[in-house]
Tab-separated table of C-alpha atoms in Angstrom:
chain	number	residue	atom	x	y	z
N	266	MET	CA	143.799	112.720	85.233
N	267	ALA	CA	144.886	113.334	81.738
N	268	TRP	CA	145.082	110.053	79.914
N	269	GLY	CA	148.364	110.866	77.955
N	270	HIS	CA	147.185	114.175	76.440
N	271	PRO	CA	149.868	116.684	77.337
N	272	ARG	CA	147.381	119.424	78.363
N	273	ARG	CA	145.777	119.402	81.726
N	274	ARG	CA	142.030	118.750	82.213
N	275	ARG	CA	140.093	119.117	84.954
N	276	HIS	CA	137.602	116.248	85.663
N	277	PRO	CA	134.524	116.264	87.822
N	278	ARG	CA	134.937	114.233	91.113
N	279	ALA	CA	132.066	112.937	92.630
N	280	ALA	CA	130.318	115.045	95.662
N	281	ALA	CA	130.464	113.741	98.985
N	282	PRO	CA	129.595	114.996	102.193
N	283	GLU	CA	132.168	117.347	103.866
N	284	TRP	CA	132.473	114.701	107.155
N	285	LEU	CA	133.209	112.264	104.404
N	286	LEU	CA	136.732	114.072	102.743
N	287	PRO	CA	138.857	113.358	106.254
N	288	THR	CA	140.589	110.240	105.688
N	289	VAL	CA	140.138	108.854	109.552
N	290	PRO	CA	135.908	108.825	109.138
N	291	ARG	CA	135.511	107.125	105.300
N	292	TYR	CA	138.067	104.460	107.221
N	293	TYR	CA	135.762	104.093	109.432
N	294	LEU	CA	133.298	104.037	107.008
N	295	LEU	CA	134.139	101.505	105.170
N	296	VAL	CA	135.269	98.894	107.721
N	297	MET	CA	131.450	99.126	108.619
N	298	LEU	CA	130.941	98.209	105.423
N	299	ALA	CA	133.288	95.497	105.135
N	300	VAL	CA	131.881	94.306	108.477
N	301	VAL	CA	128.378	94.429	106.448
N	302	ALA	CA	129.450	92.711	103.554
N	303	LEU	CA	131.209	89.630	105.141
N	304	ALA	CA	127.874	89.618	107.699
N	305	ILE	CA	125.858	88.742	104.641
N	306	LEU	CA	128.254	86.160	103.108
N	307	TYR	CA	128.273	84.248	106.249
N	308	VAL	CA	124.433	84.166	106.480
N	309	VAL	CA	124.636	83.470	103.127
N	310	LEU	CA	127.330	80.549	103.128
N	311	HIS	CA	125.607	78.756	106.088
N	312	SER	CA	122.277	78.784	104.343
N	313	PRO	CA	120.387	76.138	102.565
N	314	PHE	CA	121.782	78.102	98.989
N	315	GLY	CA	124.734	78.148	100.151
N	316	ALA	CA	125.125	74.644	101.080
N	317	THR	CA	123.810	73.819	97.576
N	318	LEU	CA	126.279	75.205	96.030
N	319	GLN	CA	128.844	73.895	97.986
N	320	ALA	CA	127.481	70.029	96.821
N	321	ILE	CA	127.624	71.832	93.047
N	322	ARG	CA	131.080	72.883	93.810
N	323	GLU	CA	132.066	68.730	95.267
N	324	ASN	CA	130.356	67.171	92.730
N	325	ARG	CA	128.056	68.890	89.621
N	326	GLU	CA	126.946	66.256	88.040
N	327	ARG	CA	125.732	64.421	91.299
N	328	ALA	CA	124.222	67.430	92.545
N	329	GLY	CA	122.127	67.410	89.061
N	330	PHE	CA	121.198	64.034	89.717
N	331	LEU	CA	119.514	65.147	93.237
N	332	GLY	CA	117.190	67.320	91.190
N	333	VAL	CA	118.975	70.785	92.084
N	334	LYS	CA	118.710	73.480	88.858
N	335	VAL	CA	122.472	74.059	88.405
N	336	LYS	CA	122.532	76.312	86.141
N	337	ARG	CA	119.725	78.339	87.897
N	338	TYR	CA	122.394	77.910	90.664
N	339	GLU	CA	125.444	78.732	88.829
N	340	LEU	CA	124.114	81.594	87.518
N	341	ALA	CA	122.866	83.301	90.704
N	342	ALA	CA	126.006	82.379	92.335
N	343	PHE	CA	127.851	84.519	89.610
N	344	SER	CA	125.039	87.457	89.973
N	345	LEU	CA	126.221	87.093	93.511
N	346	GLY	CA	129.829	87.681	92.900
N	347	GLY	CA	129.407	90.300	90.499
N	348	ALA	CA	127.510	92.647	93.162
N	349	PHE	CA	129.747	92.073	95.619
N	350	ALA	CA	132.600	92.862	93.089
N	351	GLY	CA	130.604	95.507	92.601
N	352	TYR	CA	130.276	96.588	95.554
N	353	ALA	CA	133.835	96.253	96.953
N	354	GLY	CA	134.824	98.426	93.298
N	355	GLY	CA	132.710	101.301	95.141
N	356	MET	CA	134.445	101.010	98.917
N	357	PHE	CA	137.518	101.103	96.689
N	358	ALA	CA	136.858	104.115	95.179
N	359	LEU	CA	135.590	105.537	98.177
N	360	PHE	CA	138.813	105.331	99.692
N	361	GLU	CA	140.952	106.163	96.924
N	362	ARG	CA	138.892	109.278	94.908
N	363	SER	CA	140.346	108.630	92.013
N	364	SER	CA	141.829	105.669	89.814
N	365	PHE	CA	144.523	104.977	87.026
N	366	PRO	CA	145.188	102.553	84.243
N	367	LEU	CA	146.931	100.318	85.950
N	368	LEU	CA	144.164	98.844	88.048
N	369	LEU	CA	143.031	97.658	84.345
N	370	HIS	CA	146.283	95.532	84.471
N	371	TRP	CA	145.581	91.550	84.800
N	372	THR	CA	147.565	91.142	88.279
N	373	THR	CA	145.077	93.635	89.875
N	374	SER	CA	142.556	91.336	88.567
N	375	ALA	CA	144.583	88.127	90.090
N	376	GLU	CA	144.955	89.639	93.498
N	377	PRO	CA	141.121	88.329	94.484
N	378	ILE	CA	142.218	84.501	93.266
N	379	PHE	CA	145.965	84.668	94.581
N	380	ILE	CA	144.860	86.029	98.073
N	381	THR	CA	141.700	83.076	98.087
N	382	LEU	CA	144.491	80.618	97.438
N	383	ILE	CA	146.833	81.938	100.002
N	384	GLY	CA	144.346	81.360	102.678
N	385	GLY	CA	141.689	79.127	101.404
N	386	LEU	CA	139.007	77.736	99.620
N	387	ASN	CA	137.038	75.679	102.189
N	388	SER	CA	137.000	78.372	105.226
N	389	PHE	CA	135.006	81.457	106.225
N	390	ALA	CA	138.566	82.648	107.251
N	391	GLY	CA	140.749	82.006	104.503
N	392	PRO	CA	140.034	84.960	101.915
N	393	LEU	CA	140.552	87.029	105.253
N	394	VAL	CA	143.716	85.690	106.340
N	395	GLY	CA	144.877	85.275	102.712
N	396	ALA	CA	144.154	89.519	102.135
N	397	VAL	CA	146.134	90.194	105.511
N	398	ILE	CA	149.081	87.734	104.546
N	399	PHE	CA	149.437	89.234	100.598
N	400	GLY	CA	149.058	92.685	101.804
N	401	LEU	CA	151.802	92.135	104.433
N	402	LEU	CA	153.875	90.811	101.804
N	403	ARG	CA	153.866	92.630	99.126
N	404	ASP	CA	154.198	95.864	101.162
N	405	TRP	CA	157.490	94.506	102.674
N	406	ILE	CA	158.432	92.912	99.187
N	407	THR	CA	158.080	96.543	97.438
N	408	ARG	CA	160.238	97.894	100.238
N	409	ASN	CA	162.957	95.632	99.934
N	410	PHE	CA	163.119	94.549	96.222
N	411	VAL	CA	164.197	96.317	93.163
N	412	TYR	CA	161.815	93.568	90.627
N	413	TRP	CA	159.488	93.062	93.328
N	414	GLY	CA	156.765	91.433	90.782
N	415	ALA	CA	159.257	88.538	90.164
N	416	VAL	CA	159.835	88.184	94.076
N	417	LEU	CA	156.133	88.006	95.154
N	418	GLY	CA	155.404	85.805	92.124
N	419	ALA	CA	157.896	82.983	93.221
N	420	VAL	CA	156.957	83.819	97.078
N	421	LEU	CA	153.494	83.147	96.569
N	422	LEU	CA	153.998	79.950	94.254
N	423	LEU	CA	156.070	78.231	96.921
N	424	ILE	CA	153.452	78.835	99.074
N	425	ILE	CA	150.561	77.831	97.034
N	426	LEU	CA	152.590	74.914	96.171
N	427	GLY	CA	154.176	74.317	99.612
N	428	ARG	CA	150.213	74.737	100.827
N	429	PRO	CA	147.249	73.629	98.251
N	430	GLY	CA	144.748	73.791	101.061
N	431	GLY	CA	145.732	77.089	102.583
N	432	THR	CA	147.162	78.967	105.657
N	433	VAL	CA	143.938	78.232	107.340
N	434	GLU	CA	144.097	74.541	106.521
N	435	ALA	CA	147.928	74.216	107.564
N	436	VAL	CA	147.064	75.806	110.518
N	437	GLN	CA	143.843	73.591	111.662
N	438	ARG	CA	146.581	70.597	111.089
N	439	LEU	CA	149.049	72.342	113.431
N	440	VAL	CA	146.531	72.951	116.230
N	441	ALA	CA	144.658	69.140	115.932
N	442	LEU	CA	148.669	67.398	116.304
N	443	LEU	CA	149.084	69.837	119.259
N	444	ARG	CA	146.654	69.360	120.673
N	445	PRO	CA	147.030	67.926	123.831
N	446	GLY	CA	144.985	63.907	123.870
N	447	ALA	CA	144.951	64.090	120.250
N	448	GLN	CA	146.205	60.877	119.411
N	449	ALA	CA	144.247	59.310	122.271
N	450	PRO	CA	141.976	57.333	120.332
N	451	THR	CA	145.022	55.403	118.581
N	452	GLN	CA	147.287	54.537	121.094
N	453	THR	CA	143.835	52.424	123.162
N	454	PRO	CA	143.076	49.967	121.194
N	455	VAL	CA	147.253	49.387	120.499
N	456	ASP	CA	147.137	49.360	124.911
N	457	ALA	CA	144.322	46.838	125.165
N	458	GLY	CA	145.576	44.571	122.923
N	459	ARG	CA	148.869	44.181	124.012
N	460	PRO	CA	150.106	40.734	125.267
N	461	GLU	CA	151.222	41.315	129.209
N	462	ASP	CA	147.836	42.844	129.126
N	463	ALA	CA	146.237	39.673	128.113
N	464	ASP	CA	147.911	37.560	130.043
N	465	ARG	CA	147.030	40.049	133.240
N	466	ASP	CA	143.208	39.617	132.428
N	467	ASP	CA	143.254	35.918	132.018
N	468	ALA	CA	145.766	35.189	134.816
N	469	PRO	CA	142.671	34.642	137.435
N	470	THR	CA	140.277	32.883	134.618
N	471	ARG	CA	142.859	30.362	134.328
N	472	SER	CA	143.947	29.410	137.883
N	473	GLY	CA	140.101	28.976	138.615
N	474	THR	CA	140.109	26.713	136.181
N	475	LYS	CA	143.063	24.835	136.744
N	476	GLY	CA	141.903	24.880	140.643
N	477	ALA	CA	138.124	23.336	139.317
N	478	SER	CA	139.721	20.578	137.459
């Protein structure tokens, strides 16, 4: 990579063991590192620290009134996010083994935001699902359209505006609607309050009252 210089220059590369040079071992290593990162994030999310961060996200002022050091937790969350961003950057460099100026463009920095919005903000699996959808969508659009950037942006805009809660929340709502007996609690009070049921229940009482009188 010469960065615009007309003459080629040799740039040193990071040394790597021989078993890591083929693509397949490097791929499995990256999968293992990604699983470790997801496990750490899952533990953090379901810890008291993660619950406090969620409380700050929902209502920052109320969390402060409850005695939470909001600034301290925000700084910790920012540091944790930066650490995982560096972790992901190291994994990317290990996989690509090169760098190019396009990585500095704002669209590359916006991809994680698009992925999170597509998958959903309120679930742990949201960014994972969003990454799969975004990757498949981008590959298909870049192969079939010349102005793929505009088409991809329009499709992402439609997805985000159509489903603000994300894909995971939409699937959860659909499963809840299709689940058998999901509307049973709402039907029971209505059925119990029908006039014919009331007449049927009161019939023995009324006849007994008439006989007694």
